[in-house]
mmCIF file of C-alpha atoms and ligand atoms in Angstrom:
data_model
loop_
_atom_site.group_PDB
_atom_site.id
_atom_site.type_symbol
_atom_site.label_atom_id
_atom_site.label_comp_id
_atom_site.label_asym_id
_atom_site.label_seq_id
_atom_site.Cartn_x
_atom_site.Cartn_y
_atom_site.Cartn_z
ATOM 1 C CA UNK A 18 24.734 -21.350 -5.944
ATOM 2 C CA UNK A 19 23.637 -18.068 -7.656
ATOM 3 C CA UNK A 20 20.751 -17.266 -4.882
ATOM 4 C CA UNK A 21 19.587 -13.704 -6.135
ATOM 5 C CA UNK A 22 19.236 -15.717 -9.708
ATOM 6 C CA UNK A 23 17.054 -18.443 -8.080
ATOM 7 C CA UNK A 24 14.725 -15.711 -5.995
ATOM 8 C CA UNK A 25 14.465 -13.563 -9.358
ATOM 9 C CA UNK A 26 13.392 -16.732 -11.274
ATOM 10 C CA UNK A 27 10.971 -17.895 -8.482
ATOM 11 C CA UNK A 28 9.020 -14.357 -8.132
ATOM 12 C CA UNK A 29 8.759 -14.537 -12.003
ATOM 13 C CA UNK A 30 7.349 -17.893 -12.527
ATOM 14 C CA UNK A 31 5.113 -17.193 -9.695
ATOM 15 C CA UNK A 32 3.936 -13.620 -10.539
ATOM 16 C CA UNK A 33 3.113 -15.266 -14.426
ATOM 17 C CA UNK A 34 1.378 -18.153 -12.671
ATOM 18 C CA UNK A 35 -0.963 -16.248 -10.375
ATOM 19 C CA UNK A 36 -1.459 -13.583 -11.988
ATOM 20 C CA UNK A 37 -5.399 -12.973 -12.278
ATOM 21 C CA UNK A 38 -6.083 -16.006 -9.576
ATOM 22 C CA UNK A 39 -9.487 -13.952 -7.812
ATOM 23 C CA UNK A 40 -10.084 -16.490 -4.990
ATOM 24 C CA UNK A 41 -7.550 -15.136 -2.511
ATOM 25 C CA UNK A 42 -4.635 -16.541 -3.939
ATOM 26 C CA UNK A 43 -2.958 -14.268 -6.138
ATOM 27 C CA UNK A 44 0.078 -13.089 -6.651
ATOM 28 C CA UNK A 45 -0.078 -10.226 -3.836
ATOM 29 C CA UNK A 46 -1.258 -12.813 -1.372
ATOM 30 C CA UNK A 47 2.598 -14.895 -2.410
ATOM 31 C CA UNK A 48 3.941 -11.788 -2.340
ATOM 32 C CA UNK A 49 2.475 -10.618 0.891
ATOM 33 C CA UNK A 50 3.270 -14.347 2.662
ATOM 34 C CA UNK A 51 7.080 -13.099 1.465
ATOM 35 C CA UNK A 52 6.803 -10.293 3.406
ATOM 36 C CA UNK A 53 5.935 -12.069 6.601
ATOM 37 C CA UNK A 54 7.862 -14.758 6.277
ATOM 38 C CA UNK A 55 11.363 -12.864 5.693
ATOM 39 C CA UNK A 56 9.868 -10.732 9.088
ATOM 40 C CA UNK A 57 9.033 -14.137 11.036
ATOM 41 C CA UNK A 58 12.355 -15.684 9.811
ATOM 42 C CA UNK A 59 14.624 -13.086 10.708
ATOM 43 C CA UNK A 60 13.392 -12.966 13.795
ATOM 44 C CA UNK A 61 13.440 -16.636 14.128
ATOM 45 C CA UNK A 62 17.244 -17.188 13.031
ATOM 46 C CA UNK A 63 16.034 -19.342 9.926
ATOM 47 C CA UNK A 64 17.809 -19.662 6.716
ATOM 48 C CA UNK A 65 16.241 -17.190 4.758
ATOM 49 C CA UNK A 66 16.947 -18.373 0.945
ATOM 50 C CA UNK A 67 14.701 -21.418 1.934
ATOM 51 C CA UNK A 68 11.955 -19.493 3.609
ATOM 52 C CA UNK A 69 11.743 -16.598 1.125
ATOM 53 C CA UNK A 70 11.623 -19.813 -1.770
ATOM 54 C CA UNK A 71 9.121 -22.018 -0.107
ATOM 55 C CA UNK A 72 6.782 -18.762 0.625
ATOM 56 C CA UNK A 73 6.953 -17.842 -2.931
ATOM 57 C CA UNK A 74 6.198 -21.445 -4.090
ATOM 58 C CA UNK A 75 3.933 -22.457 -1.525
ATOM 59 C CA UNK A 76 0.863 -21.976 -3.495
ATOM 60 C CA UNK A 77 2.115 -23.696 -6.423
ATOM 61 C CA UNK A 78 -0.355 -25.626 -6.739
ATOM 62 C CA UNK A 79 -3.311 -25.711 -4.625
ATOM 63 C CA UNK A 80 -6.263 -28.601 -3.777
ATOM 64 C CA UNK A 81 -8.837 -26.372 -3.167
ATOM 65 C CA UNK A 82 -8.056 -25.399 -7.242
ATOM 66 C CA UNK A 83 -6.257 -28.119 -8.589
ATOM 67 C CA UNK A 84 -9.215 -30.799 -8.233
ATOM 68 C CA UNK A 85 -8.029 -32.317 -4.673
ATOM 69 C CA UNK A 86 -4.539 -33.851 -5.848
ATOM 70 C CA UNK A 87 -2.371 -33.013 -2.219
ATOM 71 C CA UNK A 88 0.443 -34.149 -3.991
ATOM 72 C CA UNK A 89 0.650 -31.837 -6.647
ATOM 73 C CA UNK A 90 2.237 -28.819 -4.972
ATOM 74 C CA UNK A 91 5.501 -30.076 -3.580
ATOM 75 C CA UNK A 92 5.830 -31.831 -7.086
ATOM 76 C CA UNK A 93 5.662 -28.514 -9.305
ATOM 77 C CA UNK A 94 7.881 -26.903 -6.111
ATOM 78 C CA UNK A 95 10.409 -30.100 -7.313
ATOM 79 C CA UNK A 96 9.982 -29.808 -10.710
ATOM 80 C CA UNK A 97 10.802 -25.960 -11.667
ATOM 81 C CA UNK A 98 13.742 -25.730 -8.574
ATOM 82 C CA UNK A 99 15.660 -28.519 -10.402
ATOM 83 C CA UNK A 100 14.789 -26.678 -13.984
ATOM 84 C CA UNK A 101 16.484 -23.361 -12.326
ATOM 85 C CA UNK A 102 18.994 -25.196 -10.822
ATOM 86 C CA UNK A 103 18.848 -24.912 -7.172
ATOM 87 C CA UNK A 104 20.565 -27.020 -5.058
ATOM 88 C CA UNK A 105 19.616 -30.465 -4.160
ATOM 89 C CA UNK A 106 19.393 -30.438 -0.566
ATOM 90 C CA UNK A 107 17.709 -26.927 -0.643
ATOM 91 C CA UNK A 108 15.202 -28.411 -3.230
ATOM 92 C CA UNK A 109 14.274 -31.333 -0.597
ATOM 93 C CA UNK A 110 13.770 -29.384 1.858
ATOM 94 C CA UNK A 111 11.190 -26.440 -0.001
ATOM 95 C CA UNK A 112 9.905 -29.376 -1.668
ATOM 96 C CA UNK A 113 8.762 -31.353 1.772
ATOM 97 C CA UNK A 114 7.871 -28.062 3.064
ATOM 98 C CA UNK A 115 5.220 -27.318 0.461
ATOM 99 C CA UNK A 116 3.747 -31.010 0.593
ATOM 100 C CA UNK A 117 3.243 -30.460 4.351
ATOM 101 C CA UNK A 118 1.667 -27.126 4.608
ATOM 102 C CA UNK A 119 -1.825 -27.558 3.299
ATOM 103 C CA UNK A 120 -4.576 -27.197 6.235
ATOM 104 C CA UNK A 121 -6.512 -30.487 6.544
ATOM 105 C CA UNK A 122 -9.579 -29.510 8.478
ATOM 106 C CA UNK A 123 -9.931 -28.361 12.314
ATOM 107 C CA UNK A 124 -8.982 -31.850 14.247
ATOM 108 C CA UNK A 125 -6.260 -32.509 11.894
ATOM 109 C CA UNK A 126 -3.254 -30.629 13.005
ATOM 110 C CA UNK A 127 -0.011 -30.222 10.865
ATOM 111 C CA UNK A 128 3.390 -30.322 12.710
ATOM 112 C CA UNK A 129 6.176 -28.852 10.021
ATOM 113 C CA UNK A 130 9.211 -30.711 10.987
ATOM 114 C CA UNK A 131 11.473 -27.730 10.484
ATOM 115 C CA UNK A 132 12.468 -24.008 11.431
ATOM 116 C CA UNK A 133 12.255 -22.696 7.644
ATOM 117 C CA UNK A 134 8.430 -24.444 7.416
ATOM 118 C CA UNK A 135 7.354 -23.514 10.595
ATOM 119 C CA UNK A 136 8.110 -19.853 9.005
ATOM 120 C CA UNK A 137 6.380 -20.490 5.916
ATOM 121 C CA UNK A 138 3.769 -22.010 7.990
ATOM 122 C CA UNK A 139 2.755 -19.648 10.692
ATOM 123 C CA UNK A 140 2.964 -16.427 7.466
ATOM 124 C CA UNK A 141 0.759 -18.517 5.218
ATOM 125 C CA UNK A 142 -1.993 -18.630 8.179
ATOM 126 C CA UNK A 143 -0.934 -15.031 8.995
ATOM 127 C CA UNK A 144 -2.634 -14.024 5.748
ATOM 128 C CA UNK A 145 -5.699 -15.983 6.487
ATOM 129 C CA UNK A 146 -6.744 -13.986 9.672
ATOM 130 C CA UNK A 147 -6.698 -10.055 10.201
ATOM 131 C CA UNK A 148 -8.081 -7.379 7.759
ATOM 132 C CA UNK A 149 -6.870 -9.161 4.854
ATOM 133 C CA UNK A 150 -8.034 -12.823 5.655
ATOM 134 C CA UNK A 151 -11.738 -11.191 6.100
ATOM 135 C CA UNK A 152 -11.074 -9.835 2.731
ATOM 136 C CA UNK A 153 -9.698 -12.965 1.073
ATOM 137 C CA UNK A 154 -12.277 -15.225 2.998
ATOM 138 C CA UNK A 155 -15.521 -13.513 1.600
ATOM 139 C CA UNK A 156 -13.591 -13.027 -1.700
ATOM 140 C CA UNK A 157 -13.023 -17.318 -1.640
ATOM 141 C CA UNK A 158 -16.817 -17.603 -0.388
ATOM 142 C CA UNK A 159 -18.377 -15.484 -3.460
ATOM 143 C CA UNK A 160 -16.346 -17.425 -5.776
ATOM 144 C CA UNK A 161 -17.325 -21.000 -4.279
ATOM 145 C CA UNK A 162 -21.190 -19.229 -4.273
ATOM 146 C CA UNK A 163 -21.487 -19.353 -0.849
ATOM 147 C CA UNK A 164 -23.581 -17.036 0.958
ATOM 148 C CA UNK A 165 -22.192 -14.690 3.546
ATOM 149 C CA UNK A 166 -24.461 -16.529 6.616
ATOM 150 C CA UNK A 167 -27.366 -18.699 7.226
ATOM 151 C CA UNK A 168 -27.638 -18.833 10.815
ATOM 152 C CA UNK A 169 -29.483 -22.022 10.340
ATOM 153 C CA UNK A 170 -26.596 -23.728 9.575
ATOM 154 C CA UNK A 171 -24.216 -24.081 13.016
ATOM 155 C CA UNK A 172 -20.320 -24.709 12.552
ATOM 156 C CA UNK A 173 -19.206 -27.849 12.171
ATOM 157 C CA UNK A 174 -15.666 -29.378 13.768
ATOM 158 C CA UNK A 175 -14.393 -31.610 11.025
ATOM 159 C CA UNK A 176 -12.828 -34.758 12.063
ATOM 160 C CA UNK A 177 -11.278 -35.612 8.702
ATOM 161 C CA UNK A 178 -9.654 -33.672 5.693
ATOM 162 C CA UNK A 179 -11.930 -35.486 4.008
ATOM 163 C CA UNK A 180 -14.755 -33.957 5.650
ATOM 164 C CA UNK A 181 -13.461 -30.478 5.772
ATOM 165 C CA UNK A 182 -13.112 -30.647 1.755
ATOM 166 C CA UNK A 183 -16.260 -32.029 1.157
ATOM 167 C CA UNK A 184 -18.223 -29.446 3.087
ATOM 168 C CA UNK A 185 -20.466 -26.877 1.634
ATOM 169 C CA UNK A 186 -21.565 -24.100 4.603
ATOM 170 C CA UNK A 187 -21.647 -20.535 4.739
ATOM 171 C CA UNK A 188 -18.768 -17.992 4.712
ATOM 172 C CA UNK A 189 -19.023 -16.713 8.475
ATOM 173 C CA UNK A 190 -19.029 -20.811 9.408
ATOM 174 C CA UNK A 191 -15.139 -20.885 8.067
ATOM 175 C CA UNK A 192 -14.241 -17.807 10.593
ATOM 176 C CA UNK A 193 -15.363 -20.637 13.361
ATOM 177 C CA UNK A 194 -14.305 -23.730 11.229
ATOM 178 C CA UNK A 195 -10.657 -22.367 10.640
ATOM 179 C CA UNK A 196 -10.052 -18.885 10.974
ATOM 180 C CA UNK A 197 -10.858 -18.294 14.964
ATOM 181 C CA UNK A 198 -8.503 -21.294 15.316
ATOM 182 C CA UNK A 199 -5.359 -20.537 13.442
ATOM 183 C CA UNK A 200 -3.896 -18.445 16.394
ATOM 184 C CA UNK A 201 -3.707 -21.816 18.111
ATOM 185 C CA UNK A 202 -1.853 -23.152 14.993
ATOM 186 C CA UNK A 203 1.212 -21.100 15.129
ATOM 187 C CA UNK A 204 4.343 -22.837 15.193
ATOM 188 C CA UNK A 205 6.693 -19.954 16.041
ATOM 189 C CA UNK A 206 6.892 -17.401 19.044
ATOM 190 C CA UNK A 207 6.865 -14.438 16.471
ATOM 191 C CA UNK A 208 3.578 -16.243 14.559
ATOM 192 C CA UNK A 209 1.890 -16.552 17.697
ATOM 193 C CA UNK A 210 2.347 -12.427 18.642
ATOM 194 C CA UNK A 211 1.190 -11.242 15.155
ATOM 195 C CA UNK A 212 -1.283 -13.755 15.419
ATOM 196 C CA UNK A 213 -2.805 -12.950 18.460
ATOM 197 C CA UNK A 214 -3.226 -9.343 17.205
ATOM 198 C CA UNK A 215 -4.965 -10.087 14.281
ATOM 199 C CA UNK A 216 -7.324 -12.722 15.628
ATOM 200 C CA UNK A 217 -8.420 -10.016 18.315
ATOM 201 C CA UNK A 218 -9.160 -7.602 14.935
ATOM 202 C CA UNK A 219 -11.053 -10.565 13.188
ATOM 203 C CA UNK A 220 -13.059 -11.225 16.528
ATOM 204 C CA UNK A 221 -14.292 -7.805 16.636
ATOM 205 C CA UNK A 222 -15.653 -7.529 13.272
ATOM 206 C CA UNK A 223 -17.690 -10.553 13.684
ATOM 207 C CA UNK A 224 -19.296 -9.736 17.482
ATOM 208 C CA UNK A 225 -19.701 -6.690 15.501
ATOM 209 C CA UNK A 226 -21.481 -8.665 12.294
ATOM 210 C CA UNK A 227 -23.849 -10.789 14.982
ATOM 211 C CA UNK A 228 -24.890 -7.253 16.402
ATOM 212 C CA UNK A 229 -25.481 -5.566 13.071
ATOM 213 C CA UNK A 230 -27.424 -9.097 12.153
ATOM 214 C CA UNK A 231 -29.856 -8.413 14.896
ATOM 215 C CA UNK A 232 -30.032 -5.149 14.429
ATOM 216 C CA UNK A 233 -28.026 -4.562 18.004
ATOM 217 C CA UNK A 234 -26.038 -1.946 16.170
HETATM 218 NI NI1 LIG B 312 -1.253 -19.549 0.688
#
């Protein structure tokens, strides 16, 4: 199998694809989940033409853009490996790792089976918290309409996915509904240190936003 060729054809498909995507899901945020997955990977021992191919597809298609069809993304993932002519078992594998990654609400909790999609896993979520996820997370929360914060409306746990899709709340409620979490989430050793780095960042900025609020600051 002509790797390199595969990889060249994935990053181009994808670039085209998400190029111009403004809710926090753009190419740079693919190409950024790359990044931290080769890192994560290589640390971890994990085959890296599966990681570095499930992190560029992984956002293939989306429910929180597609219209709520879960299935969709592993599907497409399927669909264009086969066209470029990757090889079966490798096209499983990316495939069932792409189906399995979506986050499903706060008391749902997603186990990826293998190495290669805890990787893609754990840099995925990696993106979410930090500088960049409180960039991307008021960038997702202007383009939904959402305010910044009501403090009238409290966090809510969802129970379901259900729930946690059909929710309409305030942008500060997802740092407590998902992001704050996520650094329980991790599924690797190396995800858990970066993780626990950038959820102390993402902490101080909103103690920091509660004091400012009040005028404390
Ligand atoms: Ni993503």
């Amino acid at each position: 199998m002509d790797t390199a060729y595969v990889l060249e054809a994935t990053e181009e498909h994808m670039r085209e694809l998400l190029s111009g995507e403004a809710s926090g899901h753009d190419w740079y945020h693919t190409a950024r989940v790359r990044k931290l997955a080769r890192r994560i990977g290589a640390a971890e021992g994990a085959d890296m033409f599966t990681v570095e191919c499930a992190a560029m597809l992984h956002d293939i298609s989306d429910w929180k853009l597609n219209g709520g069809d879960t299935a969709a993304g592993g599907r497409s993932a399927r669909e264009f490996l086969e066209r470029v002519g990757a090889p079966p078992q490798h096209v499983d594998h990316i495939a069932s790792i792409i189906s399995s990654m979506d986050y499903k609400g706060a008391g749902v909790e997603v186990i990826m089976p293998t190495l290669e999609g805890k990787v893609v896993f754990d840099a995925d979520k990696l993106d979410a918290i930090g500088a960049i996820g409180i960039a991307r997370t008021f960038a997702y929360g202007g383009a939904k309409g959402r305010p910044i914060y009501d403090p009238a409306i409290p966090p809510t746990m969802h129970a379901t996915f259900e729930e946690y899709r059909s929710k309409q709340s305030h942008t500060i409620n997802h740092f407590y509904e998902k992001l704050l979490l996520l650094k329980d989430r991790m599924q690797t050793p190396t995800g858990r240190t970066i993780a626990l780095e950038r959820h102390e960042y993402m902490q101080g900025f909103i103690d920091r936003f509660h004091a400012e609020w009040e005028g404390r600051e």
